[in-house]
């Protein structure tokens, strides 16, 4: 019997952060957060989430930030 299993990414979730200021260029309302989750699958059916990553990018200066590197504001 052949068993297909592994990991695969889910659909990225994008959210615009309107009330936030970029810590690098100090522009307001230019940050966008993208959350990506990785799933374990068997026969291409997602079973459970393994990990997730969140990155934030400024649309003005194109600088990327990890979620942990930004201030709490």
mmCIF file with all atom_site columns, N, CA and C in Angstrom:
data_model
loop_
_atom_site.group_PDB
_atom_site.id
_atom_site.type_symbol
_atom_site.label_atom_id
_atom_site.label_alt_id
_atom_site.label_comp_id
_atom_site.label_asym_id
_atom_site.label_entity_id
_atom_site.label_seq_id
_atom_site.pdbx_PDB_ins_code
_atom_site.Cartn_x
_atom_site.Cartn_y
_atom_site.Cartn_z
_atom_site.occupancy
_atom_site.B_iso_or_equiv
_atom_site.pdbx_formal_charge
_atom_site.auth_seq_id
_atom_site.auth_comp_id
_atom_site.auth_asym_id
_atom_site.auth_atom_id
_atom_site.pdbx_PDB_model_num
ATOM 1   N N  . UNK A 1 1  ? 0.842  -1.173 0.000  1.00 0.00 ? 1  UNK A N  1
ATOM 2   C CA . UNK A 1 1  ? 0.000  0.000  0.000  1.00 0.00 ? 1  UNK A CA 1
ATOM 3   C C  . UNK A 1 1  ? 0.889  1.238  0.000  1.00 0.00 ? 1  UNK A C  1
ATOM 4   N N  . UNK A 1 2  ? 0.530  2.205  -0.799 1.00 0.00 ? 2  UNK A N  1
ATOM 5   C CA . UNK A 1 2  ? 1.263  3.463  -0.880 1.00 0.00 ? 2  UNK A CA 1
ATOM 6   C C  . UNK A 1 2  ? 0.554  4.476  0.004  1.00 0.00 ? 2  UNK A C  1
ATOM 7   N N  . UNK A 1 3  ? 1.357  5.176  0.817  1.00 0.00 ? 3  UNK A N  1
ATOM 8   C CA . UNK A 1 3  ? 0.806  6.168  1.735  1.00 0.00 ? 3  UNK A CA 1
ATOM 9   C C  . UNK A 1 3  ? 1.464  7.509  1.440  1.00 0.00 ? 3  UNK A C  1
ATOM 10  N N  . UNK A 1 4  ? 0.673  8.487  1.061  1.00 0.00 ? 4  UNK A N  1
ATOM 11  C CA . UNK A 1 4  ? 1.177  9.830  0.780  1.00 0.00 ? 4  UNK A CA 1
ATOM 12  C C  . UNK A 1 4  ? 0.962  10.690 2.013  1.00 0.00 ? 4  UNK A C  1
ATOM 13  N N  . UNK A 1 5  ? 2.075  11.198 2.593  1.00 0.00 ? 5  UNK A N  1
ATOM 14  C CA . UNK A 1 5  ? 1.965  12.085 3.750  1.00 0.00 ? 5  UNK A CA 1
ATOM 15  C C  . UNK A 1 5  ? 3.067  13.124 3.687  1.00 0.00 ? 5  UNK A C  1
ATOM 16  N N  . UNK A 1 6  ? 2.899  14.186 4.431  1.00 0.00 ? 6  UNK A N  1
ATOM 17  C CA . UNK A 1 6  ? 3.906  15.242 4.456  1.00 0.00 ? 6  UNK A CA 1
ATOM 18  C C  . UNK A 1 6  ? 3.334  16.517 5.035  1.00 0.00 ? 6  UNK A C  1
ATOM 19  N N  . UNK A 1 7  ? 3.967  17.626 4.683  1.00 0.00 ? 7  UNK A N  1
ATOM 20  C CA . UNK A 1 7  ? 3.503  18.933 5.140  1.00 0.00 ? 7  UNK A CA 1
ATOM 21  C C  . UNK A 1 7  ? 3.217  19.800 3.927  1.00 0.00 ? 7  UNK A C  1
ATOM 22  N N  . UNK A 1 8  ? 2.317  20.759 4.134  1.00 0.00 ? 8  UNK A N  1
ATOM 23  C CA . UNK A 1 8  ? 2.018  21.704 3.072  1.00 0.00 ? 8  UNK A CA 1
ATOM 24  C C  . UNK A 1 8  ? 1.481  22.985 3.691  1.00 0.00 ? 8  UNK A C  1
ATOM 25  N N  . UNK A 1 9  ? 1.728  24.110 3.020  1.00 0.00 ? 9  UNK A N  1
ATOM 26  C CA . UNK A 1 9  ? 1.234  25.385 3.559  1.00 0.00 ? 9  UNK A CA 1
ATOM 27  C C  . UNK A 1 9  ? -0.248 25.570 3.262  1.00 0.00 ? 9  UNK A C  1
ATOM 28  N N  . UNK A 1 10 ? -0.908 26.263 4.173  1.00 0.00 ? 10 UNK A N  1
ATOM 29  C CA . UNK A 1 10 ? -2.304 26.639 3.955  1.00 0.00 ? 10 UNK A CA 1
ATOM 30  C C  . UNK A 1 10 ? -2.360 27.949 3.189  1.00 0.00 ? 10 UNK A C  1
ATOM 31  N N  . UNK A 1 11 ? -3.544 28.481 3.034  1.00 0.00 ? 11 UNK A N  1
ATOM 32  C CA . UNK A 1 11 ? -3.710 29.758 2.336  1.00 0.00 ? 11 UNK A CA 1
ATOM 33  C C  . UNK A 1 11 ? -3.231 30.893 3.237  1.00 0.00 ? 11 UNK A C  1
ATOM 34  N N  . UNK A 1 12 ? -2.466 31.829 2.695  1.00 0.00 ? 12 UNK A N  1
ATOM 35  C CA . UNK A 1 12 ? -2.024 32.962 3.515  1.00 0.00 ? 12 UNK A CA 1
ATOM 36  C C  . UNK A 1 12 ? -3.196 33.897 3.825  1.00 0.00 ? 12 UNK A C  1
ATOM 37  N N  . UNK A 1 13 ? -3.211 34.398 5.063  1.00 0.00 ? 13 UNK A N  1
ATOM 38  C CA . UNK A 1 13 ? -4.242 35.342 5.490  1.00 0.00 ? 13 UNK A CA 1
ATOM 39  C C  . UNK A 1 13 ? -3.604 36.725 5.568  1.00 0.00 ? 13 UNK A C  1
ATOM 40  N N  . UNK A 1 14 ? -4.144 37.677 4.820  1.00 0.00 ? 14 UNK A N  1
ATOM 41  C CA . UNK A 1 14 ? -3.597 39.032 4.749  1.00 0.00 ? 14 UNK A CA 1
ATOM 42  C C  . UNK A 1 14 ? -4.528 39.993 5.467  1.00 0.00 ? 14 UNK A C  1
ATOM 43  N N  . UNK A 1 15 ? -3.922 40.882 6.268  1.00 0.00 ? 15 UNK A N  1
ATOM 44  C CA . UNK A 1 15 ? -4.707 41.872 6.995  1.00 0.00 ? 15 UNK A CA 1
ATOM 45  C C  . UNK A 1 15 ? -3.974 43.203 6.978  1.00 0.00 ? 15 UNK A C  1
ATOM 46  N N  . UNK A 1 16 ? -4.670 44.256 6.632  1.00 0.00 ? 16 UNK A N  1
ATOM 47  C CA . UNK A 1 16 ? -4.122 45.610 6.603  1.00 0.00 ? 16 UNK A CA 1
ATOM 48  C C  . UNK A 1 16 ? -4.181 46.190 8.015  1.00 0.00 ? 16 UNK A C  1
ATOM 49  N N  . UNK A 1 17 ? -3.062 46.768 8.491  1.00 0.00 ? 17 UNK A N  1
ATOM 50  C CA . UNK A 1 17 ? -2.982 47.368 9.820  1.00 0.00 ? 17 UNK A CA 1
ATOM 51  C C  . UNK A 1 17 ? -3.084 48.882 9.673  1.00 0.00 ? 17 UNK A C  1
ATOM 52  N N  . UNK A 1 18 ? -4.301 49.414 9.775  1.00 0.00 ? 18 UNK A N  1
ATOM 53  C CA . UNK A 1 18 ? -4.552 50.823 9.492  1.00 0.00 ? 18 UNK A CA 1
ATOM 54  C C  . UNK A 1 18 ? -4.007 51.763 10.564 1.00 0.00 ? 18 UNK A C  1
ATOM 55  N N  . UNK A 1 19 ? -4.086 51.400 11.824 1.00 0.00 ? 19 UNK A N  1
ATOM 56  C CA . UNK A 1 19 ? -3.706 52.298 12.917 1.00 0.00 ? 19 UNK A CA 1
ATOM 57  C C  . UNK A 1 19 ? -2.269 52.097 13.372 1.00 0.00 ? 19 UNK A C  1
ATOM 58  N N  . UNK A 1 20 ? -1.430 51.507 12.551 1.00 0.00 ? 20 UNK A N  1
ATOM 59  C CA . UNK A 1 20 ? -0.041 51.245 12.922 1.00 0.00 ? 20 UNK A CA 1
ATOM 60  C C  . UNK A 1 20 ? 0.905  52.136 12.137 1.00 0.00 ? 20 UNK A C  1
ATOM 61  N N  . UNK A 1 21 ? 2.048  52.410 12.741 1.00 0.00 ? 21 UNK A N  1
ATOM 62  C CA . UNK A 1 21 ? 3.081  53.226 12.112 1.00 0.00 ? 21 UNK A CA 1
ATOM 63  C C  . UNK A 1 21 ? 4.308  52.358 11.872 1.00 0.00 ? 21 UNK A C  1
ATOM 64  N N  . UNK A 1 22 ? 4.915  52.491 10.717 1.00 0.00 ? 22 UNK A N  1
ATOM 65  C CA . UNK A 1 22 ? 6.124  51.739 10.389 1.00 0.00 ? 22 UNK A CA 1
ATOM 66  C C  . UNK A 1 22 ? 7.268  52.239 11.276 1.00 0.00 ? 22 UNK A C  1
ATOM 67  N N  . UNK A 1 23 ? 7.985  51.339 11.974 1.00 0.00 ? 23 UNK A N  1
ATOM 68  C CA . UNK A 1 23 ? 9.078  51.789 12.837 1.00 0.00 ? 23 UNK A CA 1
ATOM 69  C C  . UNK A 1 23 ? 10.297 52.309 12.057 1.00 0.00 ? 23 UNK A C  1
ATOM 70  N N  . UNK A 1 24 ? 10.382 52.013 10.764 1.00 0.00 ? 24 UNK A N  1
ATOM 71  C CA . UNK A 1 24 ? 11.537 52.442 9.975  1.00 0.00 ? 24 UNK A CA 1
ATOM 72  C C  . UNK A 1 24 ? 11.294 53.787 9.275  1.00 0.00 ? 24 UNK A C  1
ATOM 73  N N  . UNK A 1 25 ? 10.181 53.902 8.508  1.00 0.00 ? 25 UNK A N  1
ATOM 74  C CA . UNK A 1 25 ? 9.931  55.128 7.738  1.00 0.00 ? 25 UNK A CA 1
ATOM 75  C C  . UNK A 1 25 ? 8.894  56.042 8.388  1.00 0.00 ? 25 UNK A C  1
ATOM 76  N N  . UNK A 1 26 ? 8.267  55.596 9.465  1.00 0.00 ? 26 UNK A N  1
ATOM 77  C CA . UNK A 1 26 ? 7.303  56.366 10.256 1.00 0.00 ? 26 UNK A CA 1
ATOM 78  C C  . UNK A 1 26 ? 6.070  56.792 9.461  1.00 0.00 ? 26 UNK A C  1
ATOM 79  N N  . UNK A 1 27 ? 5.689  56.013 8.443  1.00 0.00 ? 27 UNK A N  1
ATOM 80  C CA . UNK A 1 27 ? 4.460  56.266 7.692  1.00 0.00 ? 27 UNK A CA 1
ATOM 81  C C  . UNK A 1 27 ? 3.306  55.545 8.396  1.00 0.00 ? 27 UNK A C  1
ATOM 82  N N  . UNK A 1 28 ? 2.150  56.178 8.454  1.00 0.00 ? 28 UNK A N  1
ATOM 83  C CA . UNK A 1 28 ? 0.997  55.620 9.153  1.00 0.00 ? 28 UNK A CA 1
ATOM 84  C C  . UNK A 1 28 ? 0.070  54.911 8.169  1.00 0.00 ? 28 UNK A C  1
ATOM 85  N N  . UNK A 1 29 ? -0.386 53.709 8.551  1.00 0.00 ? 29 UNK A N  1
ATOM 86  C CA . UNK A 1 29 ? -1.358 52.969 7.755  1.00 0.00 ? 29 UNK A CA 1
ATOM 87  C C  . UNK A 1 29 ? -0.779 52.228 6.573  1.00 0.00 ? 29 UNK A C  1
ATOM 88  N N  . UNK A 1 30 ? 0.514  51.953 6.561  1.00 0.00 ? 30 UNK A N  1
ATOM 89  C CA . UNK A 1 30 ? 1.132  51.286 5.415  1.00 0.00 ? 30 UNK A CA 1
ATOM 90  C C  . UNK A 1 30 ? 1.534  49.843 5.714  1.00 0.00 ? 30 UNK A C  1
ATOM 91  N N  . UNK A 1 31 ? 1.244  49.326 6.901  1.00 0.00 ? 31 UNK A N  1
ATOM 92  C CA . UNK A 1 31 ? 1.670  47.977 7.274  1.00 0.00 ? 31 UNK A CA 1
ATOM 93  C C  . UNK A 1 31 ? 0.614  46.942 6.900  1.00 0.00 ? 31 UNK A C  1
ATOM 94  N N  . UNK A 1 32 ? 1.087  45.795 6.401  1.00 0.00 ? 32 UNK A N  1
ATOM 95  C CA . UNK A 1 32 ? 0.234  44.677 6.047  1.00 0.00 ? 32 UNK A CA 1
ATOM 96  C C  . UNK A 1 32 ? 0.793  43.422 6.708  1.00 0.00 ? 32 UNK A C  1
ATOM 97  N N  . UNK A 1 33 ? -0.058 42.681 7.433  1.00 0.00 ? 33 UNK A N  1
ATOM 98  C CA . UNK A 1 33 ? 0.359  41.441 8.100  1.00 0.00 ? 33 UNK A CA 1
ATOM 99  C C  . UNK A 1 33 ? -0.090 40.247 7.268  1.00 0.00 ? 33 UNK A C  1
ATOM 100 N N  . UNK A 1 34 ? 0.817  39.262 7.116  1.00 0.00 ? 34 UNK A N  1
ATOM 101 C CA . UNK A 1 34 ? 0.511  38.040 6.380  1.00 0.00 ? 34 UNK A CA 1
ATOM 102 C C  . UNK A 1 34 ? 0.814  36.860 7.300  1.00 0.00 ? 34 UNK A C  1
ATOM 103 N N  . UNK A 1 35 ? -0.207 36.048 7.595  1.00 0.00 ? 35 UNK A N  1
ATOM 104 C CA . UNK A 1 35 ? -0.053 34.862 8.438  1.00 0.00 ? 35 UNK A CA 1
ATOM 105 C C  . UNK A 1 35 ? -0.088 33.622 7.552  1.00 0.00 ? 35 UNK A C  1
ATOM 106 N N  . UNK A 1 36 ? 0.893  32.741 7.717  1.00 0.00 ? 36 UNK A N  1
ATOM 107 C CA . UNK A 1 36 ? 1.001  31.508 6.929  1.00 0.00 ? 36 UNK A CA 1
ATOM 108 C C  . UNK A 1 36 ? 1.082  30.329 7.896  1.00 0.00 ? 36 UNK A C  1
ATOM 109 N N  . UNK A 1 37 ? 0.208  29.352 7.734  1.00 0.00 ? 37 UNK A N  1
ATOM 110 C CA . UNK A 1 37 ? 0.187  28.171 8.597  1.00 0.00 ? 37 UNK A CA 1
ATOM 111 C C  . UNK A 1 37 ? 0.603  26.950 7.792  1.00 0.00 ? 37 UNK A C  1
ATOM 112 N N  . UNK A 1 38 ? 1.360  26.045 8.427  1.00 0.00 ? 38 UNK A N  1
ATOM 113 C CA . UNK A 1 38 ? 1.778  24.797 7.802  1.00 0.00 ? 38 UNK A CA 1
ATOM 114 C C  . UNK A 1 38 ? 1.018  23.644 8.445  1.00 0.00 ? 38 UNK A C  1
ATOM 115 N N  . UNK A 1 39 ? 0.549  22.705 7.612  1.00 0.00 ? 39 UNK A N  1
ATOM 116 C CA . UNK A 1 39 ? -0.269 21.591 8.074  1.00 0.00 ? 39 UNK A CA 1
ATOM 117 C C  . UNK A 1 39 ? 0.378  20.259 7.733  1.00 0.00 ? 39 UNK A C  1
ATOM 118 N N  . UNK A 1 40 ? 0.116  19.255 8.564  1.00 0.00 ? 40 UNK A N  1
ATOM 119 C CA . UNK A 1 40 ? 0.473  17.866 8.266  1.00 0.00 ? 40 UNK A CA 1
ATOM 120 C C  . UNK A 1 40 ? -0.693 17.255 7.501  1.00 0.00 ? 40 UNK A C  1
ATOM 121 N N  . UNK A 1 41 ? -0.406 16.502 6.450  1.00 0.00 ? 41 UNK A N  1
ATOM 122 C CA . UNK A 1 41 ? -1.478 15.909 5.654  1.00 0.00 ? 41 UNK A CA 1
ATOM 123 C C  . UNK A 1 41 ? -1.196 14.456 5.330  1.00 0.00 ? 41 UNK A C  1
ATOM 124 N N  . UNK A 1 42 ? -2.267 13.717 5.136  1.00 0.00 ? 42 UNK A N  1
ATOM 125 C CA . UNK A 1 42 ? -2.223 12.347 4.614  1.00 0.00 ? 42 UNK A CA 1
ATOM 126 C C  . UNK A 1 42 ? -3.182 12.318 3.434  1.00 0.00 ? 42 UNK A C  1
ATOM 127 N N  . UNK A 1 43 ? -2.673 11.869 2.290  1.00 0.00 ? 43 UNK A N  1
ATOM 128 C CA . UNK A 1 43 ? -3.445 11.848 1.045  1.00 0.00 ? 43 UNK A CA 1
ATOM 129 C C  . UNK A 1 43 ? -4.043 13.224 0.755  1.00 0.00 ? 43 UNK A C  1
ATOM 130 N N  . UNK A 1 44 ? -3.273 14.269 0.961  1.00 0.00 ? 44 UNK A N  1
ATOM 131 C CA . UNK A 1 44 ? -3.631 15.660 0.664  1.00 0.00 ? 44 UNK A CA 1
ATOM 132 C C  . UNK A 1 44 ? -4.811 16.190 1.488  1.00 0.00 ? 44 UNK A C  1
ATOM 133 N N  . UNK A 1 45 ? -5.109 15.528 2.594  1.00 0.00 ? 45 UNK A N  1
ATOM 134 C CA . UNK A 1 45 ? -6.149 15.992 3.519  1.00 0.00 ? 45 UNK A CA 1
ATOM 135 C C  . UNK A 1 45 ? -5.442 16.559 4.749  1.00 0.00 ? 45 UNK A C  1
ATOM 136 N N  . UNK A 1 46 ? -5.683 17.833 5.048  1.00 0.00 ? 46 UNK A N  1
ATOM 137 C CA . UNK A 1 46 ? -5.042 18.470 6.197  1.00 0.00 ? 46 UNK A CA 1
ATOM 138 C C  . UNK A 1 46 ? -5.574 17.855 7.483  1.00 0.00 ? 46 UNK A C  1
ATOM 139 N N  . UNK A 1 47 ? -4.633 17.449 8.370  1.00 0.00 ? 47 UNK A N  1
ATOM 140 C CA . UNK A 1 47 ? -5.049 16.848 9.630  1.00 0.00 ? 47 UNK A CA 1
ATOM 141 C C  . UNK A 1 47 ? -4.898 17.804 10.807 1.00 0.00 ? 47 UNK A C  1
ATOM 142 N N  . UNK A 1 48 ? -3.711 18.410 10.956 1.00 0.00 ? 48 UNK A N  1
ATOM 143 C CA . UNK A 1 48 ? -3.510 19.346 12.060 1.00 0.00 ? 48 UNK A CA 1
ATOM 144 C C  . UNK A 1 48 ? -2.421 20.341 11.704 1.00 0.00 ? 48 UNK A C  1
ATOM 145 N N  . UNK A 1 49 ? -2.471 21.480 12.382 1.00 0.00 ? 49 UNK A N  1
ATOM 146 C CA . UNK A 1 49 ? -1.514 22.560 12.152 1.00 0.00 ? 49 UNK A CA 1
ATOM 147 C C  . UNK A 1 49 ? -0.192 22.225 12.844 1.00 0.00 ? 49 UNK A C  1
ATOM 148 N N  . UNK A 1 50 ? 0.906  22.421 12.125 1.00 0.00 ? 50 UNK A N  1
ATOM 149 C CA . UNK A 1 50 ? 2.238  22.179 12.677 1.00 0.00 ? 50 UNK A CA 1
ATOM 150 C C  . UNK A 1 50 ? 2.850  23.476 13.180 1.00 0.00 ? 50 UNK A C  1
ATOM 151 N N  . UNK A 1 51 ? 2.813  24.511 12.356 1.00 0.00 ? 51 UNK A N  1
ATOM 152 C CA . UNK A 1 51 ? 3.434  25.777 12.726 1.00 0.00 ? 51 UNK A CA 1
ATOM 153 C C  . UNK A 1 51 ? 2.729  26.925 12.008 1.00 0.00 ? 51 UNK A C  1
ATOM 154 N N  . UNK A 1 52 ? 3.034  28.124 12.467 1.00 0.00 ? 52 UNK A N  1
ATOM 155 C CA . UNK A 1 52 ? 2.515  29.308 11.794 1.00 0.00 ? 52 UNK A CA 1
ATOM 156 C C  . UNK A 1 52 ? 3.549  30.419 11.898 1.00 0.00 ? 52 UNK A C  1
ATOM 157 N N  . UNK A 1 53 ? 3.626  31.242 10.857 1.00 0.00 ? 53 UNK A N  1
ATOM 158 C CA . UNK A 1 53 ? 4.531  32.377 10.842 1.00 0.00 ? 53 UNK A CA 1
ATOM 159 C C  . UNK A 1 53 ? 3.754  33.625 10.440 1.00 0.00 ? 53 UNK A C  1
ATOM 160 N N  . UNK A 1 54 ? 4.138  34.742 11.030 1.00 0.00 ? 54 UNK A N  1
ATOM 161 C CA . UNK A 1 54 ? 3.515  36.010 10.699 1.00 0.00 ? 54 UNK A CA 1
ATOM 162 C C  . UNK A 1 54 ? 4.608  36.999 10.320 1.00 0.00 ? 54 UNK A C  1
ATOM 163 N N  . UNK A 1 55 ? 4.482  37.592 9.147  1.00 0.00 ? 55 UNK A N  1
ATOM 164 C CA . UNK A 1 55 ? 5.405  38.626 8.714  1.00 0.00 ? 55 UNK A CA 1
ATOM 165 C C  . UNK A 1 55 ? 4.608  39.893 8.423  1.00 0.00 ? 55 UNK A C  1
ATOM 166 N N  . UNK A 1 56 ? 5.252  41.024 8.643  1.00 0.00 ? 56 UNK A N  1
ATOM 167 C CA . UNK A 1 56 ? 4.617  42.319 8.430  1.00 0.00 ? 56 UNK A CA 1
ATOM 168 C C  . UNK A 1 56 ? 5.490  43.105 7.468  1.00 0.00 ? 56 UNK A C  1
ATOM 169 N N  . UNK A 1 57 ? 4.867  43.706 6.444  1.00 0.00 ? 57 UNK A N  1
ATOM 170 C CA . UNK A 1 57 ? 5.601  44.459 5.435  1.00 0.00 ? 57 UNK A CA 1
ATOM 171 C C  . UNK A 1 57 ? 5.004  45.852 5.292  1.00 0.00 ? 57 UNK A C  1
ATOM 172 N N  . UNK A 1 58 ? 5.884  46.832 5.136  1.00 0.00 ? 58 UNK A N  1
ATOM 173 C CA . UNK A 1 58 ? 5.469  48.205 4.897  1.00 0.00 ? 58 UNK A CA 1
ATOM 174 C C  . UNK A 1 58 ? 5.362  48.409 3.383  1.00 0.00 ? 58 UNK A C  1
ATOM 175 N N  . UNK A 1 59 ? 4.227  48.921 2.927  1.00 0.00 ? 59 UNK A N  1
ATOM 176 C CA . UNK A 1 59 ? 4.048  49.133 1.490  1.00 0.00 ? 59 UNK A CA 1
ATOM 177 C C  . UNK A 1 59 ? 4.758  50.390 1.003  1.00 0.00 ? 59 UNK A C  1
ATOM 178 N N  . UNK A 1 60 ? 5.214  51.230 1.904  1.00 0.00 ? 60 UNK A N  1
ATOM 179 C CA . UNK A 1 60 ? 5.922  52.453 1.514  1.00 0.00 ? 60 UNK A CA 1
ATOM 180 C C  . UNK A 1 60 ? 7.414  52.183 1.322  1.00 0.00 ? 60 UNK A C  1
ATOM 181 N N  . UNK A 1 61 ? 8.078  51.643 2.336  1.00 0.00 ? 61 UNK A N  1
ATOM 182 C CA . UNK A 1 61 ? 9.533  51.431 2.256  1.00 0.00 ? 61 UNK A CA 1
ATOM 183 C C  . UNK A 1 61 ? 9.901  49.986 1.909  1.00 0.00 ? 61 UNK A C  1
ATOM 184 N N  . UNK A 1 62 ? 8.904  49.088 1.806  1.00 0.00 ? 62 UNK A N  1
ATOM 185 C CA . UNK A 1 62 ? 9.098  47.673 1.454  1.00 0.00 ? 62 UNK A CA 1
ATOM 186 C C  . UNK A 1 62 ? 9.958  46.927 2.466  1.00 0.00 ? 62 UNK A C  1
ATOM 187 N N  . UNK A 1 63 ? 10.021 47.404 3.688  1.00 0.00 ? 63 UNK A N  1
ATOM 188 C CA . UNK A 1 63 ? 10.776 46.746 4.759  1.00 0.00 ? 63 UNK A CA 1
ATOM 189 C C  . UNK A 1 63 ? 9.902  45.659 5.376  1.00 0.00 ? 63 UNK A C  1
ATOM 190 N N  . UNK A 1 64 ? 10.472 44.489 5.627  1.00 0.00 ? 64 UNK A N  1
ATOM 191 C CA . UNK A 1 64 ? 9.748  43.386 6.242  1.00 0.00 ? 64 UNK A CA 1
ATOM 192 C C  . UNK A 1 64 ? 10.146 43.218 7.695  1.00 0.00 ? 64 UNK A C  1
ATOM 193 N N  . UNK A 1 65 ? 9.190  42.823 8.518  1.00 0.00 ? 65 UNK A N  1
ATOM 194 C CA . UNK A 1 65 ? 9.420  42.635 9.946  1.00 0.00 ? 65 UNK A CA 1
ATOM 195 C C  . UNK A 1 65 ? 8.818  41.311 10.381 1.00 0.00 ? 65 UNK A C  1
ATOM 196 N N  . UNK A 1 66 ? 9.473  40.654 11.335 1.00 0.00 ? 66 UNK A N  1
ATOM 197 C CA . UNK A 1 66 ? 8.875  39.504 11.998 1.00 0.00 ? 66 UNK A CA 1
ATOM 198 C C  . UNK A 1 66 ? 7.921  40.018 13.055 1.00 0.00 ? 66 UNK A C  1
ATOM 199 N N  . UNK A 1 67 ? 6.989  39.207 13.449 1.00 0.00 ? 67 UNK A N  1
ATOM 200 C CA . UNK A 1 67 ? 6.010  39.638 14.442 1.00 0.00 ? 67 UNK A CA 1
ATOM 201 C C  . UNK A 1 67 ? 6.683  39.975 15.773 1.00 0.00 ? 67 UNK A C  1
ATOM 202 N N  . UNK A 1 68 ? 7.720  39.254 16.148 1.00 0.00 ? 68 UNK A N  1
ATOM 203 C CA . UNK A 1 68 ? 8.366  39.462 17.440 1.00 0.00 ? 68 UNK A CA 1
ATOM 204 C C  . UNK A 1 68 ? 9.265  40.690 17.447 1.00 0.00 ? 68 UNK A C  1
ATOM 205 N N  . UNK A 1 69 ? 9.681  41.225 16.305 1.00 0.00 ? 69 UNK A N  1
ATOM 206 C CA . UNK A 1 69 ? 10.620 42.335 16.280 1.00 0.00 ? 69 UNK A CA 1
ATOM 207 C C  . UNK A 1 69 ? 9.946  43.698 16.365 1.00 0.00 ? 69 UNK A C  1
ATOM 208 N N  . UNK A 1 70 ? 8.611  43.745 16.301 1.00 0.00 ? 70 UNK A N  1
ATOM 209 C CA . UNK A 1 70 ? 7.902  45.017 16.372 1.00 0.00 ? 70 UNK A CA 1
ATOM 210 C C  . UNK A 1 70 ? 7.568  45.367 17.812 1.00 0.00 ? 70 UNK A C  1
ATOM 211 N N  . UNK A 1 71 ? 7.469  46.666 18.113 1.00 0.00 ? 71 UNK A N  1
ATOM 212 C CA . UNK A 1 71 ? 7.032  47.061 19.445 1.00 0.00 ? 71 UNK A CA 1
ATOM 213 C C  . UNK A 1 71 ? 5.576  46.665 19.682 1.00 0.00 ? 71 UNK A C  1
ATOM 214 N N  . UNK A 1 72 ? 5.154  46.588 20.932 1.00 0.00 ? 72 UNK A N  1
ATOM 215 C CA . UNK A 1 72 ? 3.805  46.132 21.283 1.00 0.00 ? 72 UNK A CA 1
ATOM 216 C C  . UNK A 1 72 ? 2.710  47.068 20.808 1.00 0.00 ? 72 UNK A C  1
ATOM 217 N N  . UNK A 1 73 ? 3.031  48.336 20.541 1.00 0.00 ? 73 UNK A N  1
ATOM 218 C CA . UNK A 1 73 ? 2.019  49.288 20.103 1.00 0.00 ? 73 UNK A CA 1
ATOM 219 C C  . UNK A 1 73 ? 1.431  48.774 18.838 1.00 0.00 ? 73 UNK A C  1
#
